[in-house]
Short mmCIF file of C-alpha atoms in Angstrom, two decimals:
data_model
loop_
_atom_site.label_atom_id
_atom_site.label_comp_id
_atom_site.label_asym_id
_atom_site.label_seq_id
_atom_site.Cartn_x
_atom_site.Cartn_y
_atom_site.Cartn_z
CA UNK A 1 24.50 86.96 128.03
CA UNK A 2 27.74 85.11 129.09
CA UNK A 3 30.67 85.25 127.77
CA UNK A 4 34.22 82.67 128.30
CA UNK A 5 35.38 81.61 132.21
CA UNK A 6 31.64 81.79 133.63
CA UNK A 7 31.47 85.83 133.93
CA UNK A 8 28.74 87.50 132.56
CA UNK A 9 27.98 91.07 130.42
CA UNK A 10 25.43 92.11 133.52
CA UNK A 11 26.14 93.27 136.49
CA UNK A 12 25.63 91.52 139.79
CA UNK A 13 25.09 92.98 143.54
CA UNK A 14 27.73 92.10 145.51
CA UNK A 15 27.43 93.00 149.07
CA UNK A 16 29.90 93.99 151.70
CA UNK A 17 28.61 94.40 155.26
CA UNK A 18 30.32 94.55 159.11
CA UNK A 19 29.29 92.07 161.46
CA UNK A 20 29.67 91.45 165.15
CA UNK A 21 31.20 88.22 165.88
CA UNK A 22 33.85 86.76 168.04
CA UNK A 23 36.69 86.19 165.56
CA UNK A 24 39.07 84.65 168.06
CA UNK A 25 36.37 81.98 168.74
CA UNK A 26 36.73 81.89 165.01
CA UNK A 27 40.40 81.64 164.23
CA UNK A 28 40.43 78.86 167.63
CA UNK A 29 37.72 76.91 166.14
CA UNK A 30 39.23 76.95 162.09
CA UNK A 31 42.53 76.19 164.10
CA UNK A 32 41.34 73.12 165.82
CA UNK A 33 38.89 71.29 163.50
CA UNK A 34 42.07 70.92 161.11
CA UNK A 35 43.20 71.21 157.64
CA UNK A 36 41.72 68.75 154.85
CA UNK A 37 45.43 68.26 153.45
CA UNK A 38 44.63 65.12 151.19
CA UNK A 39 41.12 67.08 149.58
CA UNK A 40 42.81 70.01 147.88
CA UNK A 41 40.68 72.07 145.84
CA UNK A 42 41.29 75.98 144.20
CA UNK A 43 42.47 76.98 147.30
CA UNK A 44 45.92 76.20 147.68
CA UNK A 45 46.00 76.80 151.36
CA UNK A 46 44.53 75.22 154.59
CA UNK A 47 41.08 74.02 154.27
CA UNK A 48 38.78 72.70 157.08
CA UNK A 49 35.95 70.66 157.05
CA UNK A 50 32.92 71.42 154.75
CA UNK A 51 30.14 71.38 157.37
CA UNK A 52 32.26 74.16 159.66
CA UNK A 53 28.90 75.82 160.32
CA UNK A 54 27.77 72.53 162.40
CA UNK A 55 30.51 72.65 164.63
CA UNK A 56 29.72 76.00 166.39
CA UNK A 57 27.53 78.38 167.08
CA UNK A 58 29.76 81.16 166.27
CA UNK A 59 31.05 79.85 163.02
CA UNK A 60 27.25 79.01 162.08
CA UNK A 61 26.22 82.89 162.64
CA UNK A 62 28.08 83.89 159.83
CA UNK A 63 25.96 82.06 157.61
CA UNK A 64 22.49 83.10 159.48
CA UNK A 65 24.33 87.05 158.80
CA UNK A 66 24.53 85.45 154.88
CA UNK A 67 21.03 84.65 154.94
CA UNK A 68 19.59 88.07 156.45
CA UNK A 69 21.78 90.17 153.91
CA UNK A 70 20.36 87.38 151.02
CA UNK A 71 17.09 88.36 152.44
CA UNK A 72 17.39 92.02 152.11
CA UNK A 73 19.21 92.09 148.76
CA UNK A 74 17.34 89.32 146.23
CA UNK A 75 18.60 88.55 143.00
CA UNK A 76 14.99 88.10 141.97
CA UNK A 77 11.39 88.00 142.97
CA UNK A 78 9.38 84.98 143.00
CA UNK A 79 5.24 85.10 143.18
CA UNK A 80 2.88 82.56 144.33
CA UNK A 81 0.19 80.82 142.35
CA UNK A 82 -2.03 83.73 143.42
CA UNK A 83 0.35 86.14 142.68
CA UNK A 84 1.60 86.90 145.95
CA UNK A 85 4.89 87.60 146.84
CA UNK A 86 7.11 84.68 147.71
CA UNK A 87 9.87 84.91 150.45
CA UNK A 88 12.74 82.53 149.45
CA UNK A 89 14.31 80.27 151.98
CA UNK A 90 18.08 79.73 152.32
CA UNK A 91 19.59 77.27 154.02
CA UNK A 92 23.99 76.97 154.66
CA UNK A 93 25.05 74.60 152.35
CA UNK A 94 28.95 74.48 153.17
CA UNK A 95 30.36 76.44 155.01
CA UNK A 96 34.38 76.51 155.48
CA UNK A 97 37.58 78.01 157.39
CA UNK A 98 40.92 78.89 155.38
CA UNK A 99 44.06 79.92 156.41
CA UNK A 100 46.52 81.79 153.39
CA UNK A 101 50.50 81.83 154.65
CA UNK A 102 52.34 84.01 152.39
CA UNK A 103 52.57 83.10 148.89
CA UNK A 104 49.75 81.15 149.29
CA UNK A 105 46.36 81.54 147.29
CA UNK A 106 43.15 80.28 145.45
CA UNK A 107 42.60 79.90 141.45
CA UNK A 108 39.72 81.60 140.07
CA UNK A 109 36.58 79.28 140.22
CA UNK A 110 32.64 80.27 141.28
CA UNK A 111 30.28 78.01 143.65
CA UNK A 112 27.23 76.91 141.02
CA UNK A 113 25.03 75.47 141.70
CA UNK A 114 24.46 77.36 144.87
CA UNK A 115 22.34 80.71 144.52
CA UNK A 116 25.28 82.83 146.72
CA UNK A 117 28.30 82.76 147.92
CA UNK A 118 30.12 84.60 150.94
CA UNK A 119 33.12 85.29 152.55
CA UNK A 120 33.51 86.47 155.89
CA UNK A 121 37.07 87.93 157.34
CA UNK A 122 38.13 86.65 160.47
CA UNK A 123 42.11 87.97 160.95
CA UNK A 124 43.58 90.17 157.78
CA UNK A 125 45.16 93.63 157.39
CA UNK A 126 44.88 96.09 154.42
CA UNK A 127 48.24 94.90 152.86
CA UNK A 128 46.71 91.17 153.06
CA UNK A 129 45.29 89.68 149.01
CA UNK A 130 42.00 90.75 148.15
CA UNK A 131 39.01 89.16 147.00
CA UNK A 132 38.99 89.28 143.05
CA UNK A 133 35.71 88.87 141.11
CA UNK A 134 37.39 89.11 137.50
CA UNK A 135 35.26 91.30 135.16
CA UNK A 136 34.31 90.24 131.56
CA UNK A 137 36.99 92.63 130.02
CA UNK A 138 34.62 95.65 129.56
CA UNK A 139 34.83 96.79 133.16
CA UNK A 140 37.82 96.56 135.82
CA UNK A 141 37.83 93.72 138.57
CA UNK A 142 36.00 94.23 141.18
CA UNK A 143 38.93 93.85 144.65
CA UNK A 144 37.48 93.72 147.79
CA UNK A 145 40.51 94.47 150.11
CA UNK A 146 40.46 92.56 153.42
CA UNK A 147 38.60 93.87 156.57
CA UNK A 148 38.53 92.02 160.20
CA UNK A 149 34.52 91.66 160.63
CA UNK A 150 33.34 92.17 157.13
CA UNK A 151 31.45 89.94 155.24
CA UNK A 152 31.07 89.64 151.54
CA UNK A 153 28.04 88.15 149.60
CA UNK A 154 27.97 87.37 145.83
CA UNK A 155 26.06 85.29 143.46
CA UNK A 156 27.87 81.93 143.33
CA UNK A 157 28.38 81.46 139.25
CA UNK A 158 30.38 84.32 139.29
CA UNK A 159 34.17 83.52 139.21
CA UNK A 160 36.27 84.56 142.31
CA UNK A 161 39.68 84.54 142.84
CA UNK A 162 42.40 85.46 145.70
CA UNK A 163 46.06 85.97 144.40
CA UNK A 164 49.06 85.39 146.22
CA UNK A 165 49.15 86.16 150.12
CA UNK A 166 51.92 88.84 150.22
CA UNK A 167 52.08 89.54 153.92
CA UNK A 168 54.03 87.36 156.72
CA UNK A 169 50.68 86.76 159.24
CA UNK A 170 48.01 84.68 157.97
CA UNK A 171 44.62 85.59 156.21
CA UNK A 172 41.80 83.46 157.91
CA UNK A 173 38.67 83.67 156.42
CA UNK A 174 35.27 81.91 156.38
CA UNK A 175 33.47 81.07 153.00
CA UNK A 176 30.71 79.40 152.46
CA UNK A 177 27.34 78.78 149.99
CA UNK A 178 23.67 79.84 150.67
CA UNK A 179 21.07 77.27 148.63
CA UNK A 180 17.50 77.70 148.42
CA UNK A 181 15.29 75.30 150.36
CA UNK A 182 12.64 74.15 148.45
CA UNK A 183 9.30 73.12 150.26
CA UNK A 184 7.35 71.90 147.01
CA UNK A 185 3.71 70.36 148.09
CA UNK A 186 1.98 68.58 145.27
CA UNK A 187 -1.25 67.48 145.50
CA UNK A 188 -0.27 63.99 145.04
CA UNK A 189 -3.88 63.10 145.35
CA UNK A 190 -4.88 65.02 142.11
CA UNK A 191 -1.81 64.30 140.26
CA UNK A 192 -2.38 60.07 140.80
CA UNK A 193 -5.99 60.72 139.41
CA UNK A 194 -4.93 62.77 136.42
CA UNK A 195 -2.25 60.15 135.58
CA UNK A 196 -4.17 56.78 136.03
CA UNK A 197 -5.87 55.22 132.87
#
């Protein structure tokens, strides 16, 4: 069911909720850690660390905010041997600041292999570039215009994109990737037997 540039003939959730977090402790923190100048990637703007999420607690609640909404919205079930129902873990896999001046912006590209992707707005205005997830030609893009507090979760394969930064002030942001955190637990015991001569 894909089709060229990673999008796909299905459609995806994509989901865009407020949150209650101290963006100036934000934009101070994104401000401080620094800008990754010599590790440029599709963003074509300033770029902080990739562990942002272990260097405070405020930054890291965005991703725990990722997690809940992953929670509430799954892509798919899972069962258990038994059949049970299995609640998947997530864990923050990278988690990042960025900082578009005007003109500035980042190429379309997705996150695989991670299971979602998010975005959170710290400091933006309506006029600011949206979030572009292109569409596979049959339906229009989906733009997610800018708010201060809102956060934005998507699976990762799909391609994302941010055009050019129009306005004068900055648009910060917070992105990041949710993984699942596998727990497996063989029976090694069993397994040893069943493969020994």
């Amino acid at each position: 069911l894909s089709s060229k540039r990673g999008t796909f003939t299905n459609s995806y959730s994509v989901i865009v909720e407020h949150q209650s977090i101290d963006n100036d402790k934000i934009e101070e923190v994104i401000r401080s850690v620094g800008d990754q100048d010599g590790q440029r990637t599709r963003a074509k703007c300033y770029r902080t660390r990739w562990d942002l999420h272990t260097v405070d607690p405020e930054v890291e609640k965005i991703g725990n905010s990722a997690i809940q909404i992953a929670h509430k919205h799954p892509l798919a079930g899972r069962t258990s041997p038994d059949g049970s129902p299995e609640e998947i873990q997530y864990g923050i896999r990278e988690c990042w600041g960025l900082i578009y001046t005007q003109g500035q912006n980042t190429r379309s590209h997705s996150h695989w292999p991670s299971t979602w992707a998010f975005v959170y707005n710290v400091k933006a205005c309506p006029k600011c570039s949206p979030l572009i997830l292109p569409s596979n030609g049959i339906h229009p893009d989906t733009k997610i215009p800018p708010v201060d507090g809102q956060l934005t979760l998507f699976p990762a394969w799909l391609n994302h994109e941010v055009p050019n930064q129009p306005c004068e002030h900055d648009r910060i942001i917070v992105a990041g990737n949710l993984d699942i955190v596998w727990r497996v637990n063989w029976d090694t015991k069993n397994i040893e037997k069943n493969l020994s001569p």
